[in-house]
mmCIF file of C-alpha atoms and ligand atoms in Angstrom:
data_model
loop_
_atom_site.group_PDB
_atom_site.id
_atom_site.type_symbol
_atom_site.label_atom_id
_atom_site.label_comp_id
_atom_site.label_asym_id
_atom_site.label_seq_id
_atom_site.Cartn_x
_atom_site.Cartn_y
_atom_site.Cartn_z
ATOM 1 C CA MET A 1 -14.414 130.733 117.263
ATOM 2 C CA LYS A 2 -16.356 129.767 120.391
ATOM 3 C CA LYS A 3 -14.474 128.301 123.268
ATOM 4 C CA ILE A 4 -15.549 125.318 125.335
ATOM 5 C CA SER A 5 -14.019 124.412 128.696
ATOM 6 C CA LEU A 6 -14.014 120.888 130.049
ATOM 7 C CA ILE A 7 -13.910 120.672 133.830
ATOM 8 C CA ILE A 8 -12.646 117.345 135.138
ATOM 9 C CA PRO A 9 -12.274 116.815 138.909
ATOM 10 C CA VAL A 10 -9.562 114.271 139.623
ATOM 11 C CA PHE A 11 -9.088 112.341 142.844
ATOM 12 C CA ASN A 12 -6.834 109.280 142.792
ATOM 13 C CA GLU A 13 -7.375 108.558 139.116
ATOM 14 C CA GLU A 14 -3.841 107.619 138.058
ATOM 15 C CA GLU A 15 -5.059 104.574 136.168
ATOM 16 C CA ASN A 16 -7.702 106.507 134.237
ATOM 17 C CA LEU A 17 -6.079 109.761 133.192
ATOM 18 C CA ARG A 18 -4.215 108.569 130.100
ATOM 19 C CA THR A 19 -7.219 106.577 128.871
ATOM 20 C CA LEU A 20 -9.363 109.636 129.495
ATOM 21 C CA TYR A 21 -7.033 111.869 127.501
ATOM 22 C CA ASP A 22 -7.024 109.413 124.589
ATOM 23 C CA ALA A 23 -10.813 109.295 124.706
ATOM 24 C CA LEU A 24 -11.003 113.103 124.652
ATOM 25 C CA LEU A 25 -8.643 113.548 121.701
ATOM 26 C CA PRO A 26 -11.172 113.083 118.879
ATOM 27 C CA LEU A 27 -13.409 115.632 120.612
ATOM 28 C CA ILE A 28 -10.815 118.335 121.239
ATOM 29 C CA ASN A 29 -9.352 117.789 117.776
ATOM 30 C CA ASN A 30 -12.795 118.847 116.511
ATOM 31 C CA GLU A 31 -13.411 115.547 114.768
ATOM 32 C CA LEU A 32 -16.738 114.892 116.483
ATOM 33 C CA THR A 33 -18.551 118.203 116.158
ATOM 34 C CA LYS A 34 -19.865 119.986 113.078
ATOM 35 C CA ASN A 35 -18.293 123.324 113.992
ATOM 36 C CA PRO A 36 -14.729 123.665 115.228
ATOM 37 C CA TYR A 37 -14.194 125.019 118.725
ATOM 38 C CA ASN A 38 -11.322 126.209 120.839
ATOM 39 C CA TRP A 39 -10.906 123.749 123.667
ATOM 40 C CA GLU A 40 -9.660 124.142 127.187
ATOM 41 C CA VAL A 41 -9.391 121.123 129.490
ATOM 42 C CA LEU A 42 -9.151 121.863 133.206
ATOM 43 C CA LEU A 43 -7.838 118.896 135.142
ATOM 44 C CA ILE A 44 -8.546 119.769 138.753
ATOM 45 C CA ASN A 45 -6.485 117.544 140.974
ATOM 46 C CA ASP A 46 -8.338 117.445 144.267
ATOM 47 C CA GLY A 47 -5.461 116.443 146.531
ATOM 48 C CA SER A 48 -4.894 112.989 145.053
ATOM 49 C CA LEU A 49 -2.658 110.698 147.050
ATOM 50 C CA ASP A 50 -1.476 108.707 144.045
ATOM 51 C CA ARG A 51 0.455 109.776 140.946
ATOM 52 C CA SER A 52 -2.448 111.695 139.378
ATOM 53 C CA ALA A 53 -0.693 115.056 139.754
ATOM 54 C CA GLU A 54 2.406 113.826 137.925
ATOM 55 C CA ILE A 55 0.313 112.447 135.101
ATOM 56 C CA THR A 56 -1.796 115.589 134.682
ATOM 57 C CA ALA A 57 1.396 117.676 134.612
ATOM 58 C CA GLU A 58 2.900 115.383 132.000
ATOM 59 C CA LEU A 59 -0.216 115.501 129.811
ATOM 60 C CA ARG A 60 -0.333 119.286 130.075
ATOM 61 C CA SER A 61 3.317 119.655 129.082
ATOM 62 C CA LYS A 62 2.515 117.764 125.877
ATOM 63 C CA ASP A 63 -0.779 119.451 125.028
ATOM 64 C CA SER A 64 -1.240 123.178 125.537
ATOM 65 C CA ARG A 65 -5.040 122.887 125.547
ATOM 66 C CA LEU A 66 -4.762 121.200 128.941
ATOM 67 C CA MET A 67 -4.434 122.995 132.253
ATOM 68 C CA ASP A 68 -3.515 121.186 135.443
ATOM 69 C CA ILE A 69 -4.686 122.708 138.683
ATOM 70 C CA ASN A 70 -3.553 121.257 141.997
ATOM 71 C CA LEU A 71 -5.598 122.057 145.078
ATOM 72 C CA SER A 72 -3.639 122.168 148.324
ATOM 73 C CA ARG A 73 -5.503 119.148 149.738
ATOM 74 C CA ASN A 74 -8.635 117.088 149.134
ATOM 75 C CA PHE A 75 -11.565 119.503 149.264
ATOM 76 C CA GLY A 76 -14.179 117.158 147.796
ATOM 77 C CA LYS A 77 -15.670 116.973 144.334
ATOM 78 C CA GLU A 78 -18.161 119.798 144.924
ATOM 79 C CA ASN A 79 -15.389 122.241 145.779
ATOM 80 C CA ALA A 80 -13.112 120.988 143.025
ATOM 81 C CA MET A 81 -15.906 121.754 140.575
ATOM 82 C CA ALA A 82 -16.283 125.223 142.110
ATOM 83 C CA ALA A 83 -12.599 125.817 141.345
ATOM 84 C CA GLY A 84 -13.312 124.745 137.786
ATOM 85 C CA PHE A 85 -16.225 127.188 137.446
ATOM 86 C CA ASP A 86 -14.018 130.015 138.714
ATOM 87 C CA LEU A 87 -11.163 129.279 136.340
ATOM 88 C CA ALA A 88 -13.008 128.251 133.171
ATOM 89 C CA THR A 89 -12.973 130.880 130.449
ATOM 90 C CA GLY A 90 -15.100 129.135 127.818
ATOM 91 C CA ASP A 91 -18.415 130.264 126.330
ATOM 92 C CA ALA A 92 -19.673 126.941 127.614
ATOM 93 C CA VAL A 93 -18.416 124.592 130.273
ATOM 94 C CA ILE A 94 -18.773 120.821 130.307
ATOM 95 C CA ILE A 95 -18.314 118.917 133.547
ATOM 96 C CA MET A 96 -17.354 115.273 133.401
ATOM 97 C CA ASP A 97 -15.833 112.627 135.666
ATOM 98 C CA ALA A 98 -12.302 111.391 135.184
ATOM 99 C CA ASP A 99 -13.248 107.712 135.468
ATOM 100 C CA LEU A 100 -14.812 107.450 131.982
ATOM 101 C CA GLN A 101 -18.283 106.843 133.364
ATOM 102 C CA HIS A 102 -19.463 109.760 131.255
ATOM 103 C CA PRO A 103 -19.197 108.916 127.551
ATOM 104 C CA VAL A 104 -17.339 111.442 125.407
ATOM 105 C CA GLU A 105 -19.647 110.530 122.493
ATOM 106 C CA THR A 106 -22.566 112.277 124.220
ATOM 107 C CA ILE A 107 -20.771 115.629 124.313
ATOM 108 C CA PRO A 108 -21.327 116.559 120.619
ATOM 109 C CA GLU A 109 -25.053 116.111 121.213
ATOM 110 C CA MET A 110 -24.862 118.444 124.237
ATOM 111 C CA ILE A 111 -23.029 121.036 122.160
ATOM 112 C CA HIS A 112 -25.663 120.727 119.453
ATOM 113 C CA GLU A 113 -28.421 121.516 121.970
ATOM 114 C CA TRP A 114 -26.396 124.432 123.324
ATOM 115 C CA GLU A 115 -26.078 125.825 119.797
ATOM 116 C CA GLN A 116 -29.886 125.573 119.571
ATOM 117 C CA GLY A 117 -30.139 128.015 122.465
ATOM 118 C CA TRP A 118 -30.362 125.823 125.578
ATOM 119 C CA HIS A 119 -28.375 127.004 128.584
ATOM 120 C CA ASP A 120 -28.084 123.942 130.802
ATOM 121 C CA VAL A 121 -27.882 120.704 128.836
ATOM 122 C CA TYR A 122 -27.823 117.902 131.371
ATOM 123 C CA GLY A 123 -27.006 114.266 130.883
ATOM 124 C CA LEU A 124 -29.810 111.925 131.912
ATOM 125 C CA ARG A 125 -28.804 108.357 132.670
ATOM 126 C CA ASN A 126 -30.648 105.726 130.721
ATOM 127 C CA ASP A 127 -30.541 103.356 133.643
ATOM 128 C CA ARG A 128 -28.969 103.138 137.041
ATOM 129 C CA GLU A 129 -28.130 99.469 136.882
ATOM 130 C CA THR A 130 -24.553 100.209 137.874
ATOM 131 C CA ASP A 131 -25.943 101.436 141.224
ATOM 132 C CA SER A 132 -27.163 99.133 143.960
ATOM 133 C CA TRP A 133 -30.881 98.698 144.590
ATOM 134 C CA LEU A 134 -30.622 100.481 147.949
ATOM 135 C CA LYS A 135 -28.833 103.491 146.452
ATOM 136 C CA ARG A 136 -31.488 103.814 143.759
ATOM 137 C CA ARG A 137 -34.369 103.588 146.244
ATOM 138 C CA LEU A 138 -32.815 106.105 148.613
ATOM 139 C CA ALA A 139 -32.123 108.536 145.769
ATOM 140 C CA LYS A 140 -35.767 108.323 144.658
ATOM 141 C CA ILE A 141 -37.110 108.986 148.155
ATOM 142 C CA TYR A 142 -34.647 111.834 148.687
ATOM 143 C CA TYR A 143 -35.596 113.696 145.528
ATOM 144 C CA ARG A 144 -39.274 113.216 146.243
ATOM 145 C CA ILE A 145 -38.819 114.866 149.651
ATOM 146 C CA LEU A 146 -36.782 117.653 148.071
ATOM 147 C CA ARG A 147 -39.415 118.292 145.420
ATOM 148 C CA ARG A 148 -42.198 118.388 148.004
ATOM 149 C CA SER A 149 -40.397 120.714 150.395
ATOM 150 C CA THR A 150 -39.064 123.150 147.792
ATOM 151 C CA ARG A 151 -40.032 124.115 144.303
ATOM 152 C CA ILE A 152 -36.765 122.652 143.091
ATOM 153 C CA ASP A 153 -37.205 119.619 140.904
ATOM 154 C CA VAL A 154 -33.999 117.630 140.642
ATOM 155 C CA LEU A 155 -34.234 114.591 138.411
ATOM 156 C CA VAL A 156 -33.003 111.372 139.978
ATOM 157 C CA ASP A 157 -31.039 110.344 136.933
ATOM 158 C CA ALA A 158 -29.417 113.705 136.191
ATOM 159 C CA GLY A 159 -26.051 114.495 137.711
ATOM 160 C CA ASP A 160 -22.928 116.509 137.203
ATOM 161 C CA PHE A 161 -22.366 115.406 133.599
ATOM 162 C CA ARG A 162 -23.667 118.493 131.814
ATOM 163 C CA LEU A 163 -22.956 121.438 129.605
ATOM 164 C CA LEU A 164 -23.492 124.895 131.072
ATOM 165 C CA ASP A 165 -23.661 128.106 129.136
ATOM 166 C CA ARG A 166 -21.437 130.899 130.389
ATOM 167 C CA ARG A 167 -24.411 132.649 132.011
ATOM 168 C CA CYS A 168 -24.999 129.571 134.213
ATOM 169 C CA VAL A 169 -21.334 129.470 135.170
ATOM 170 C CA ILE A 170 -21.413 133.129 136.204
ATOM 171 C CA ALA A 171 -24.519 132.434 138.283
ATOM 172 C CA LEU A 172 -22.877 129.433 139.957
ATOM 173 C CA ARG A 173 -19.795 131.495 140.766
ATOM 174 C CA SER A 174 -21.934 133.800 142.858
ATOM 175 C CA LEU A 175 -23.057 130.928 145.101
ATOM 176 C CA ARG A 176 -20.256 130.580 147.648
ATOM 177 C CA GLU A 177 -21.777 128.283 150.259
ATOM 178 C CA THR A 178 -19.176 125.965 151.683
ATOM 179 C CA GLN A 179 -21.585 123.087 152.369
ATOM 180 C CA ARG A 180 -22.340 122.457 148.745
ATOM 181 C CA ASN A 181 -24.565 120.201 146.742
ATOM 182 C CA THR A 182 -23.982 121.434 143.207
ATOM 183 C CA LYS A 183 -26.629 119.146 141.718
ATOM 184 C CA ILE A 184 -29.266 121.173 143.513
ATOM 185 C CA LEU A 185 -27.604 124.499 142.722
ATOM 186 C CA TYR A 186 -27.900 123.820 138.963
ATOM 187 C CA ASN A 187 -31.625 123.769 139.477
ATOM 188 C CA TRP A 188 -31.672 126.697 141.856
ATOM 189 C CA ILE A 189 -30.078 129.049 139.308
ATOM 190 C CA GLY A 190 -32.730 128.302 136.700
ATOM 191 C CA PHE A 191 -32.132 129.024 132.955
ATOM 192 C CA LYS A 192 -33.312 126.994 130.003
ATOM 193 C CA LYS A 193 -32.721 123.324 130.627
ATOM 194 C CA LYS A 194 -32.611 120.472 128.149
ATOM 195 C CA GLU A 195 -31.919 116.789 128.647
ATOM 196 C CA VAL A 196 -29.648 114.544 126.656
ATOM 197 C CA ARG A 197 -29.729 110.808 127.333
ATOM 198 C CA PHE A 198 -26.590 108.793 127.843
ATOM 199 C CA ASP A 199 -25.533 105.319 128.898
ATOM 200 C CA TYR A 200 -23.789 105.425 132.232
ATOM 201 C CA ARG A 201 -20.699 103.279 132.040
ATOM 202 C CA LYS A 202 -18.969 101.233 134.672
ATOM 203 C CA ARG A 203 -15.997 102.892 136.300
ATOM 204 C CA ASN A 204 -12.897 102.284 134.168
ATOM 205 C CA GLU A 205 -10.384 101.606 136.941
ATOM 206 C CA GLY A 206 -10.378 102.137 140.704
ATOM 207 C CA GLU A 207 -13.228 102.510 143.163
ATOM 208 C CA THR A 208 -15.843 105.174 143.749
ATOM 209 C CA SER A 209 -14.884 107.551 146.539
ATOM 210 C CA PHE A 210 -18.486 108.234 147.503
ATOM 211 C CA SER A 211 -19.442 106.016 150.437
ATOM 212 C CA TYR A 212 -22.966 105.983 151.899
ATOM 213 C CA GLY A 213 -21.678 108.291 154.644
ATOM 214 C CA LYS A 214 -20.448 110.885 152.139
ATOM 215 C CA LEU A 215 -23.648 110.619 150.129
ATOM 216 C CA PHE A 216 -25.694 111.142 153.298
ATOM 217 C CA LYS A 217 -23.754 114.334 154.064
ATOM 218 C CA LEU A 218 -24.267 115.520 150.494
ATOM 219 C CA ALA A 219 -27.985 114.806 150.812
ATOM 220 C CA LEU A 220 -28.222 116.749 154.090
ATOM 221 C CA ASP A 221 -26.269 119.656 152.608
ATOM 222 C CA GLY A 222 -28.683 119.682 149.711
ATOM 223 C CA ILE A 223 -31.790 119.852 151.889
ATOM 224 C CA THR A 224 -30.468 122.330 154.444
ATOM 225 C CA GLY A 225 -28.954 124.422 151.666
ATOM 226 C CA VAL A 226 -32.232 125.231 149.984
ATOM 227 C CA THR A 227 -35.034 124.806 152.492
ATOM 228 C CA THR A 228 -35.921 125.220 156.137
ATOM 229 C CA ALA A 229 -38.752 122.699 155.800
ATOM 230 C CA PRO A 230 -37.210 120.304 158.382
ATOM 231 C CA LEU A 231 -37.487 123.067 160.992
ATOM 232 C CA ARG A 232 -41.133 123.450 160.117
ATOM 233 C CA VAL A 233 -41.643 119.695 160.384
ATOM 234 C CA ALA A 234 -40.094 119.864 163.875
ATOM 235 C CA SER A 235 -42.546 122.617 164.855
ATOM 236 C CA ILE A 236 -45.477 120.631 163.505
ATOM 237 C CA ILE A 237 -44.442 117.486 165.366
ATOM 238 C CA GLY A 238 -44.051 119.624 168.491
ATOM 239 C CA LEU A 239 -47.497 121.099 168.014
ATOM 240 C CA LEU A 240 -49.101 117.690 167.502
ATOM 241 C CA THR A 241 -47.450 116.173 170.573
ATOM 242 C CA SER A 242 -48.479 119.168 172.689
ATOM 243 C CA ALA A 243 -52.043 118.750 171.484
ATOM 244 C CA GLY A 244 -51.875 115.052 172.338
ATOM 245 C CA ALA A 245 -50.381 115.852 175.729
ATOM 246 C CA LEU A 246 -53.160 118.359 176.439
ATOM 247 C CA ILE A 247 -55.869 115.812 175.680
ATOM 248 C CA TYR A 248 -54.135 113.200 177.830
ATOM 249 C CA LEU A 249 -53.750 115.734 180.637
ATOM 250 C CA MET A 250 -57.486 116.417 180.641
ATOM 251 C CA TYR A 251 -58.168 112.703 180.663
ATOM 252 C CA ILE A 252 -55.934 112.141 183.700
ATOM 253 C CA LEU A 253 -57.384 115.149 185.478
ATOM 254 C CA ILE A 254 -60.986 114.072 184.991
ATOM 255 C CA LYS A 255 -60.166 110.474 185.891
ATOM 256 C CA THR A 256 -58.476 111.622 189.115
ATOM 257 C CA ILE A 257 -61.412 113.810 190.073
ATOM 258 C CA LEU A 258 -63.914 111.010 189.447
ATOM 259 C CA TYR A 259 -62.021 107.993 190.778
ATOM 260 C CA GLY A 260 -59.346 109.382 193.117
ATOM 261 C CA ASP A 261 -55.608 108.988 192.721
ATOM 262 C CA PRO A 262 -54.168 105.598 193.631
ATOM 263 C CA VAL A 263 -50.398 105.540 192.975
ATOM 264 C CA GLN A 264 -50.167 103.724 189.727
ATOM 265 C CA GLY A 265 -49.129 104.308 186.144
ATOM 266 C CA PHE A 266 -45.394 103.729 186.151
ATOM 267 C CA PRO A 267 -45.448 102.479 182.530
ATOM 268 C CA THR A 268 -47.445 105.523 181.425
ATOM 269 C CA ILE A 269 -44.969 107.899 183.026
ATOM 270 C CA MET A 270 -41.984 106.117 181.515
ATOM 271 C CA ILE A 271 -43.509 106.020 178.046
ATOM 272 C CA THR A 272 -44.387 109.709 178.214
ATOM 273 C CA ILE A 273 -40.948 110.766 179.397
ATOM 274 C CA LEU A 274 -39.136 108.665 176.817
ATOM 275 C CA PHE A 275 -41.425 109.725 174.000
ATOM 276 C CA LEU A 276 -41.184 113.419 174.765
ATOM 277 C CA GLY A 277 -37.432 113.141 175.345
ATOM 278 C CA GLY A 278 -37.011 111.522 171.949
ATOM 279 C CA ILE A 279 -39.044 114.146 170.153
ATOM 280 C CA GLN A 280 -37.129 116.938 171.881
ATOM 281 C CA LEU A 281 -33.778 115.460 170.929
ATOM 282 C CA LEU A 282 -34.939 115.060 167.351
ATOM 283 C CA ALA A 283 -36.028 118.691 167.165
ATOM 284 C CA LEU A 284 -32.771 119.810 168.779
ATOM 285 C CA GLY A 285 -30.842 117.740 166.265
ATOM 286 C CA ILE A 286 -32.611 119.395 163.355
ATOM 287 C CA ILE A 287 -31.960 122.854 164.817
ATOM 288 C CA GLY A 288 -28.366 121.793 165.424
ATOM 289 C CA GLU A 289 -27.898 120.891 161.753
ATOM 290 C CA TYR A 290 -28.835 124.409 160.780
ATOM 291 C CA ILE A 291 -26.747 126.042 163.501
ATOM 292 C CA GLY A 292 -23.758 123.955 162.416
ATOM 293 C CA ARG A 293 -24.171 125.245 158.905
ATOM 294 C CA ILE A 294 -24.548 128.829 160.067
ATOM 295 C CA PHE A 295 -21.283 128.355 161.964
ATOM 296 C CA MET A 296 -19.491 126.975 158.908
ATOM 297 C CA GLU A 297 -20.704 129.823 156.720
ATOM 298 C CA THR A 298 -19.848 132.589 159.193
ATOM 299 C CA LYS A 299 -16.210 131.535 159.066
ATOM 300 C CA LYS A 300 -16.181 132.631 155.437
ATOM 301 C CA HIS A 301 -13.544 130.117 154.514
ATOM 302 C CA PRO A 302 -12.645 129.878 150.853
ATOM 303 C CA LEU A 303 -14.141 126.937 148.986
ATOM 304 C CA TYR A 304 -10.711 125.648 148.021
ATOM 305 C CA ILE A 305 -7.085 126.672 147.987
ATOM 306 C CA ILE A 306 -5.007 126.364 144.874
ATOM 307 C CA ASP A 307 -1.446 125.127 145.191
ATOM 308 C CA THR A 308 -0.324 125.253 141.567
ATOM 309 C CA ILE A 309 -1.722 126.068 138.141
ATOM 310 C CA ASN A 310 0.247 124.553 135.271
ATOM 311 C CA GLY A 311 3.091 123.838 137.654
ATOM 312 C CA GLU A 312 3.396 127.426 138.880
ATOM 313 C CA SER A 313 2.557 128.132 142.472
ATOM 314 C CA GLU A 314 -0.334 130.454 143.190
ATOM 315 C CA LYS A 315 0.754 132.854 145.856
ATOM 316 C CA ASN A 316 -2.167 133.519 148.151
ATOM 317 C CA LYS A 317 -4.565 133.498 145.287
ATOM 318 C CA SER A 318 -7.116 131.471 147.168
ATOM 319 C CA GLN A 319 -10.694 132.111 146.158
ATOM 320 C CA SER A 320 -13.349 133.055 148.614
HETATM 321 N N1 UDP B 1 -13.587 113.315 142.920
HETATM 322 C C1 UDP B 1 -12.962 114.465 143.381
HETATM 323 N N2 UDP B 1 -12.787 114.636 144.737
HETATM 324 C C2 UDP B 1 -13.236 113.728 145.656
HETATM 325 C C3 UDP B 1 -13.907 112.574 145.179
HETATM 326 C C4 UDP B 1 -14.073 112.404 143.810
HETATM 327 O O1 UDP B 1 -12.541 115.303 142.599
HETATM 328 O O2 UDP B 1 -13.042 113.932 146.838
HETATM 329 C C5 UDP B 1 -13.776 113.115 141.461
HETATM 330 C C6 UDP B 1 -13.327 111.764 140.917
HETATM 331 O O3 UDP B 1 -11.961 111.762 140.567
HETATM 332 C C7 UDP B 1 -14.221 111.590 139.705
HETATM 333 C C8 UDP B 1 -15.515 112.282 140.135
HETATM 334 O O4 UDP B 1 -15.147 113.166 141.193
HETATM 335 O O5 UDP B 1 -13.704 112.254 138.568
HETATM 336 C C9 UDP B 1 -16.579 111.294 140.583
HETATM 337 O O6 UDP B 1 -16.087 110.504 141.640
HETATM 338 P P1 UDP B 1 -16.417 108.962 141.798
HETATM 339 O O7 UDP B 1 -16.221 108.254 140.504
HETATM 340 O O8 UDP B 1 -15.611 108.472 142.952
HETATM 341 O O9 UDP B 1 -17.930 109.015 142.216
HETATM 342 P P2 UDP B 1 -19.231 108.333 141.555
HETATM 343 O O10 UDP B 1 -18.930 108.023 140.131
HETATM 344 O O11 UDP B 1 -19.490 107.136 142.379
HETATM 345 O O12 UDP B 1 -20.293 109.376 141.706
HETATM 346 MG MG1 MG B 2 -17.374 107.536 139.105
#
């Protein structure tokens, strides 16, 4: 019998976990799919500050298909998912959120497509009405820039809710960058992709932990992780301003030769200095982003550290 692993990152979800488990039961009892499967549910507790860890441990003690993994602190959803990819043993892996925003009813359809031979069956949101107008606009612009600067085409409405064949999981395991944007990595690894539409639900209980600040960091990690296009843009801007400066220089030179050089032009000097200073800082900032990432990667820190698996402590079994 084929085995399917569910990876569920959990961060402060004490109010959702029991509801989530109840919602998963018909699926893991093989009532929703045509073929029966062996199920494995990995609840990855990403350093929750509430009672999530207690609840996952309690659920696991009642149901042996569940595994509860406690990371040693909050490493972020991207890293929690990386832990899931490393530990999952299924022939396919399904990633879903713990807040019931991803409907369990869509999963049988994903499995059906997987059985038809697709490797990466991703959930595509029917609408983004649960998101604010600003978030939707920014996401659209971001993915347009990404598509233009790389050959990677990430769909705005596709996210982490997806089924991955084992071959995709093995590929993802080999990508150990610490500044991760997994949504882009799914596309980077390739394989046969197929969409499945679903209705994005409102969060069951609690609040989203992704502020605009966190999303901005994720967006930067995505861009700098797959392309050096911003560096090229900095060079091009530099080239254009130098060309402009050269033309202006000639103009001043000729003007001085023809009409002499009365001391004037304070505004011109100020504007030039400020403009060039701004451009230089911008270029330095872009270079700095990349250097910062080089620094983070050279440390070769593990993506996450596991405290316990099913209540047993993992002695120095951290993953690089
Ligand atoms: N999550 C996590 N670590 C974090 C933040 C979030 O594991 O640092 C989990 C969270 O418990 C949920 C999923 O990631 O299962 C999505 O988080 P959230 O609902 O806050 O984000 P959104 O739905 O707004 O994308
Ligand atoms: Mg959510």
